[in-house]
């Protein structure tokens, strides 16, 4: 038994997919004493972190593009890519929340919304630092590259707005 567990631990380093299949087989056969519990625990924790990170990333993407739509449109024909991005992120979030409803509840927490907003602000700054954004810098920031202080400190969006708000509907 100890040899089997040791070889599973070695397999984890050499062939992750095969390690996964072997552990699944052991689980199905209820051979719990042979499982590589140490790595299974790490992988389960990483799965949860990864899914949560995806949720925050998609929320930040929505916030960034909503903010752009509301604050940086200088022409009625501008922003279609932002709308597409928002809709795509919302679809991804709905899919995740369908599979993991507890993440929907977690995503509504003030701290999570704030974390996503802070990521969105960093993305906005990165976008504004790009050479193609020079017009935005001149128009909205008097030629000065913005910092975090040039954006609202607190998240300006509710979870409901992230999932439903469509400021482009009815606008020209």
PDB file of C-alpha atoms in Angstrom:
ATOM      1  CA  UNK A   1       0.000   0.000   0.000  1.00  0.00           C
ATOM      2  CA  UNK A   2       2.738   2.479   0.949  1.00  0.00           C
ATOM      3  CA  UNK A   3       4.492   1.781  -2.344  1.00  0.00           C
ATOM      4  CA  UNK A   4       1.300   2.548  -4.287  1.00  0.00           C
ATOM      5  CA  UNK A   5       0.805   5.872  -2.457  1.00  0.00           C
ATOM      6  CA  UNK A   6       4.466   6.791  -2.989  1.00  0.00           C
ATOM      7  CA  UNK A   7       4.275   6.001  -6.696  1.00  0.00           C
ATOM      8  CA  UNK A   8       1.098   8.102  -6.977  1.00  0.00           C
ATOM      9  CA  UNK A   9       2.912  11.037  -5.385  1.00  0.00           C
ATOM     10  CA  UNK A  10       5.741  10.610  -7.883  1.00  0.00           C
ATOM     11  CA  UNK A  11       3.244  10.324 -10.724  1.00  0.00           C
ATOM     12  CA  UNK A  12       1.811  13.703  -9.717  1.00  0.00           C
ATOM     13  CA  UNK A  13       5.130  15.309 -10.671  1.00  0.00           C
ATOM     14  CA  UNK A  14       5.625  13.302 -13.868  1.00  0.00           C
ATOM     15  CA  UNK A  15       2.171  12.965 -15.440  1.00  0.00           C
ATOM     16  CA  UNK A  16      -0.602  15.016 -13.865  1.00  0.00           C
ATOM     17  CA  UNK A  17      -3.352  13.673 -16.103  1.00  0.00           C
ATOM     18  CA  UNK A  18      -2.496  10.050 -15.384  1.00  0.00           C
ATOM     19  CA  UNK A  19      -2.246  10.921 -11.675  1.00  0.00           C
ATOM     20  CA  UNK A  20      -5.746  12.357 -11.882  1.00  0.00           C
ATOM     21  CA  UNK A  21      -7.145   9.268 -13.633  1.00  0.00           C
ATOM     22  CA  UNK A  22      -5.521   6.941 -11.100  1.00  0.00           C
ATOM     23  CA  UNK A  23      -6.956   8.878  -8.162  1.00  0.00           C
ATOM     24  CA  UNK A  24     -10.392   8.908  -9.773  1.00  0.00           C
ATOM     25  CA  UNK A  25     -10.217   5.140 -10.211  1.00  0.00           C
ATOM     26  CA  UNK A  26      -9.266   4.741  -6.551  1.00  0.00           C
ATOM     27  CA  UNK A  27     -12.147   6.972  -5.491  1.00  0.00           C
ATOM     28  CA  UNK A  28     -14.637   5.027  -7.591  1.00  0.00           C
ATOM     29  CA  UNK A  29     -13.356   1.789  -6.090  1.00  0.00           C
ATOM     30  CA  UNK A  30     -13.502   3.316  -2.595  1.00  0.00           C
ATOM     31  CA  UNK A  31      -9.814   2.578  -2.049  1.00  0.00           C
ATOM     32  CA  UNK A  32      -9.409   5.693   0.051  1.00  0.00           C
ATOM     33  CA  UNK A  33      -6.276   4.563   1.853  1.00  0.00           C
ATOM     34  CA  UNK A  34      -4.391   4.546  -1.479  1.00  0.00           C
ATOM     35  CA  UNK A  35      -5.313   8.070  -2.543  1.00  0.00           C
ATOM     36  CA  UNK A  36      -2.720  10.832  -2.762  1.00  0.00           C
ATOM     37  CA  UNK A  37      -4.596  12.950  -0.228  1.00  0.00           C
ATOM     38  CA  UNK A  38      -1.962  15.661   0.019  1.00  0.00           C
ATOM     39  CA  UNK A  39      -2.057  16.550  -3.655  1.00  0.00           C
ATOM     40  CA  UNK A  40      -5.813  15.994  -3.936  1.00  0.00           C
ATOM     41  CA  UNK A  41      -6.378  18.603  -1.245  1.00  0.00           C
ATOM     42  CA  UNK A  42      -4.066  21.074  -3.006  1.00  0.00           C
ATOM     43  CA  UNK A  43      -5.789  20.521  -6.334  1.00  0.00           C
ATOM     44  CA  UNK A  44      -9.264  20.965  -4.866  1.00  0.00           C
ATOM     45  CA  UNK A  45      -8.212  24.222  -3.209  1.00  0.00           C
ATOM     46  CA  UNK A  46      -6.647  25.413  -6.470  1.00  0.00           C
ATOM     47  CA  UNK A  47      -9.824  24.558  -8.391  1.00  0.00           C
ATOM     48  CA  UNK A  48     -11.884  26.713  -6.053  1.00  0.00           C
ATOM     49  CA  UNK A  49      -9.404  29.591  -6.214  1.00  0.00           C
ATOM     50  CA  UNK A  50      -9.256  29.402  -9.984  1.00  0.00           C
ATOM     51  CA  UNK A  51     -13.027  29.497 -10.376  1.00  0.00           C
ATOM     52  CA  UNK A  52     -13.322  32.401  -7.930  1.00  0.00           C
ATOM     53  CA  UNK A  53     -10.540  34.232  -9.756  1.00  0.00           C
ATOM     54  CA  UNK A  54     -12.418  33.785 -13.036  1.00  0.00           C
ATOM     55  CA  UNK A  55     -15.540  35.301 -11.474  1.00  0.00           C
ATOM     56  CA  UNK A  56     -13.625  38.346 -10.221  1.00  0.00           C
ATOM     57  CA  UNK A  57     -11.877  38.740 -13.563  1.00  0.00           C
ATOM     58  CA  UNK A  58     -15.164  38.682 -15.496  1.00  0.00           C
ATOM     59  CA  UNK A  59     -16.736  41.129 -13.043  1.00  0.00           C
ATOM     60  CA  UNK A  60     -13.749  43.470 -13.467  1.00  0.00           C
ATOM     61  CA  UNK A  61     -14.093  43.218 -17.247  1.00  0.00           C
ATOM     62  CA  UNK A  62     -17.755  44.234 -17.043  1.00  0.00           C
ATOM     63  CA  UNK A  63     -16.964  47.131 -14.707  1.00  0.00           C
ATOM     64  CA  UNK A  64     -14.142  48.365 -16.907  1.00  0.00           C
ATOM     65  CA  UNK A  65     -16.311  48.425 -20.013  1.00  0.00           C
ATOM     66  CA  UNK A  66     -19.366  49.874 -18.283  1.00  0.00           C
ATOM     67  CA  UNK A  67     -17.145  52.641 -16.966  1.00  0.00           C
ATOM     68  CA  UNK A  68     -15.687  53.256 -20.415  1.00  0.00           C
ATOM     69  CA  UNK A  69     -19.190  53.416 -21.905  1.00  0.00           C
ATOM     70  CA  UNK A  70     -20.391  55.868 -19.290  1.00  0.00           C
ATOM     71  CA  UNK A  71     -17.310  58.095 -19.208  1.00  0.00           C
ATOM     72  CA  UNK A  72     -15.213  57.832 -22.366  1.00  0.00           C
ATOM     73  CA  UNK A  73     -17.582  57.847 -25.316  1.00  0.00           C
ATOM     74  CA  UNK A  74     -17.059  60.887 -27.484  1.00  0.00           C
ATOM     75  CA  UNK A  75     -19.106  59.612 -30.399  1.00  0.00           C
ATOM     76  CA  UNK A  76     -22.421  57.751 -30.647  1.00  0.00           C
ATOM     77  CA  UNK A  77     -20.715  55.110 -32.766  1.00  0.00           C
ATOM     78  CA  UNK A  78     -18.158  54.301 -30.160  1.00  0.00           C
ATOM     79  CA  UNK A  79     -18.233  51.448 -27.680  1.00  0.00           C
ATOM     80  CA  UNK A  80     -19.660  48.504 -29.597  1.00  0.00           C
ATOM     81  CA  UNK A  81     -16.648  46.385 -28.627  1.00  0.00           C
ATOM     82  CA  UNK A  82     -17.224  47.290 -24.996  1.00  0.00           C
ATOM     83  CA  UNK A  83     -20.842  46.120 -25.237  1.00  0.00           C
ATOM     84  CA  UNK A  84     -19.735  42.845 -26.833  1.00  0.00           C
ATOM     85  CA  UNK A  85     -17.200  42.334 -24.066  1.00  0.00           C
ATOM     86  CA  UNK A  86     -19.797  43.031 -21.353  1.00  0.00           C
ATOM     87  CA  UNK A  87     -22.261  40.605 -22.915  1.00  0.00           C
ATOM     88  CA  UNK A  88     -19.591  37.930 -23.274  1.00  0.00           C
ATOM     89  CA  UNK A  89     -18.490  38.310 -19.628  1.00  0.00           C
ATOM     90  CA  UNK A  90     -22.100  38.164 -18.458  1.00  0.00           C
ATOM     91  CA  UNK A  91     -22.668  34.930 -20.386  1.00  0.00           C
ATOM     92  CA  UNK A  92     -19.564  33.433 -18.796  1.00  0.00           C
ATOM     93  CA  UNK A  93     -20.695  34.489 -15.315  1.00  0.00           C
ATOM     94  CA  UNK A  94     -24.198  33.083 -15.857  1.00  0.00           C
ATOM     95  CA  UNK A  95     -22.651  29.767 -16.921  1.00  0.00           C
ATOM     96  CA  UNK A  96     -20.408  29.681 -13.842  1.00  0.00           C
ATOM     97  CA  UNK A  97     -23.278  30.649 -11.518  1.00  0.00           C
ATOM     98  CA  UNK A  98     -25.489  27.958 -13.031  1.00  0.00           C
ATOM     99  CA  UNK A  99     -22.857  25.333 -12.222  1.00  0.00           C
ATOM    100  CA  UNK A 100     -21.847  26.905  -8.885  1.00  0.00           C
ATOM    101  CA  UNK A 101     -24.720  28.907  -7.357  1.00  0.00           C
ATOM    102  CA  UNK A 102     -22.763  29.597  -4.160  1.00  0.00           C
ATOM    103  CA  UNK A 103     -20.325  31.677  -6.210  1.00  0.00           C
ATOM    104  CA  UNK A 104     -23.196  33.961  -7.254  1.00  0.00           C
ATOM    105  CA  UNK A 105     -23.900  34.682  -3.606  1.00  0.00           C
ATOM    106  CA  UNK A 106     -20.200  35.259  -2.908  1.00  0.00           C
ATOM    107  CA  UNK A 107     -19.859  37.577  -5.937  1.00  0.00           C
ATOM    108  CA  UNK A 108     -22.494  39.877  -4.431  1.00  0.00           C
ATOM    109  CA  UNK A 109     -20.415  40.559  -1.318  1.00  0.00           C
ATOM    110  CA  UNK A 110     -19.172  44.121  -1.004  1.00  0.00           C
ATOM    111  CA  UNK A 111     -15.542  43.003  -0.606  1.00  0.00           C
ATOM    112  CA  UNK A 112     -15.697  40.955  -3.796  1.00  0.00           C
ATOM    113  CA  UNK A 113     -17.264  43.797  -5.773  1.00  0.00           C
ATOM    114  CA  UNK A 114     -14.556  46.119  -4.420  1.00  0.00           C
ATOM    115  CA  UNK A 115     -11.789  43.706  -5.391  1.00  0.00           C
ATOM    116  CA  UNK A 116     -13.186  43.473  -8.923  1.00  0.00           C
ATOM    117  CA  UNK A 117     -13.463  47.284  -9.098  1.00  0.00           C
ATOM    118  CA  UNK A 118      -9.833  47.700  -8.060  1.00  0.00           C
ATOM    119  CA  UNK A 119      -8.821  45.307 -10.838  1.00  0.00           C
ATOM    120  CA  UNK A 120     -11.002  47.228 -13.297  1.00  0.00           C
ATOM    121  CA  UNK A 121      -9.318  50.506 -12.331  1.00  0.00           C
ATOM    122  CA  UNK A 122      -5.885  49.002 -12.997  1.00  0.00           C
ATOM    123  CA  UNK A 123      -7.140  47.769 -16.374  1.00  0.00           C
ATOM    124  CA  UNK A 124      -8.523  51.221 -17.159  1.00  0.00           C
ATOM    125  CA  UNK A 125      -5.177  52.809 -16.331  1.00  0.00           C
ATOM    126  CA  UNK A 126      -3.354  50.272 -18.511  1.00  0.00           C
ATOM    127  CA  UNK A 127      -5.760  51.010 -21.358  1.00  0.00           C
ATOM    128  CA  UNK A 128      -5.304  54.745 -20.977  1.00  0.00           C
ATOM    129  CA  UNK A 129      -1.515  54.397 -21.038  1.00  0.00           C
ATOM    130  CA  UNK A 130      -1.654  52.810 -24.492  1.00  0.00           C
ATOM    131  CA  UNK A 131      -0.628  55.136 -27.357  1.00  0.00           C
ATOM    132  CA  UNK A 132      -4.044  54.731 -29.001  1.00  0.00           C
ATOM    133  CA  UNK A 133      -5.668  56.291 -25.928  1.00  0.00           C
ATOM    134  CA  UNK A 134      -3.862  59.616 -26.240  1.00  0.00           C
ATOM    135  CA  UNK A 135      -7.107  61.363 -27.221  1.00  0.00           C
ATOM    136  CA  UNK A 136      -8.796  60.122 -24.038  1.00  0.00           C
ATOM    137  CA  UNK A 137      -5.895  61.348 -21.916  1.00  0.00           C
ATOM    138  CA  UNK A 138      -6.073  64.798 -23.510  1.00  0.00           C
ATOM    139  CA  UNK A 139      -9.864  65.030 -23.407  1.00  0.00           C
ATOM    140  CA  UNK A 140     -10.627  63.574 -19.991  1.00  0.00           C
ATOM    141  CA  UNK A 141      -7.420  63.996 -17.980  1.00  0.00           C
ATOM    142  CA  UNK A 142      -5.933  67.224 -19.389  1.00  0.00           C
ATOM    143  CA  UNK A 143      -2.995  65.303 -20.868  1.00  0.00           C
ATOM    144  CA  UNK A 144      -1.984  63.679 -17.565  1.00  0.00           C
ATOM    145  CA  UNK A 145      -1.896  59.895 -17.359  1.00  0.00           C
ATOM    146  CA  UNK A 146      -4.426  58.977 -14.672  1.00  0.00           C
ATOM    147  CA  UNK A 147      -3.730  57.141 -11.440  1.00  0.00           C
ATOM    148  CA  UNK A 148      -6.041  55.205  -9.122  1.00  0.00           C
ATOM    149  CA  UNK A 149      -6.914  58.540  -7.504  1.00  0.00           C
ATOM    150  CA  UNK A 150      -8.611  59.689 -10.719  1.00  0.00           C
ATOM    151  CA  UNK A 151     -11.291  57.024 -10.392  1.00  0.00           C
ATOM    152  CA  UNK A 152     -13.910  56.402  -7.728  1.00  0.00           C
ATOM    153  CA  UNK A 153     -12.354  54.739  -4.691  1.00  0.00           C
ATOM    154  CA  UNK A 154     -15.480  52.713  -3.948  1.00  0.00           C
ATOM    155  CA  UNK A 155     -17.039  50.406  -6.505  1.00  0.00           C
ATOM    156  CA  UNK A 156     -19.690  52.426  -8.383  1.00  0.00           C
ATOM    157  CA  UNK A 157     -21.669  49.347  -9.470  1.00  0.00           C
ATOM    158  CA  UNK A 158     -23.977  46.934  -7.748  1.00  0.00           C
ATOM    159  CA  UNK A 159     -24.006  43.254  -8.557  1.00  0.00           C
ATOM    160  CA  UNK A 160     -27.376  43.715 -10.248  1.00  0.00           C
ATOM    161  CA  UNK A 161     -25.906  46.386 -12.504  1.00  0.00           C
ATOM    162  CA  UNK A 162     -23.038  44.086 -13.423  1.00  0.00           C
ATOM    163  CA  UNK A 163     -25.465  41.426 -14.522  1.00  0.00           C
ATOM    164  CA  UNK A 164     -28.260  43.507 -16.051  1.00  0.00           C
ATOM    165  CA  UNK A 165     -27.455  47.209 -16.583  1.00  0.00           C
ATOM    166  CA  UNK A 166     -27.460  48.173 -20.281  1.00  0.00           C
ATOM    167  CA  UNK A 167     -26.818  51.902 -20.634  1.00  0.00           C
ATOM    168  CA  UNK A 168     -26.518  51.495 -24.417  1.00  0.00           C
ATOM    169  CA  UNK A 169     -30.141  50.426 -24.847  1.00  0.00           C
ATOM    170  CA  UNK A 170     -32.008  53.400 -26.206  1.00  0.00           C
ATOM    171  CA  UNK A 171     -28.874  55.533 -26.572  1.00  0.00           C
ATOM    172  CA  UNK A 172     -27.652  56.877 -29.853  1.00  0.00           C
TER     173      UNK A 172
END
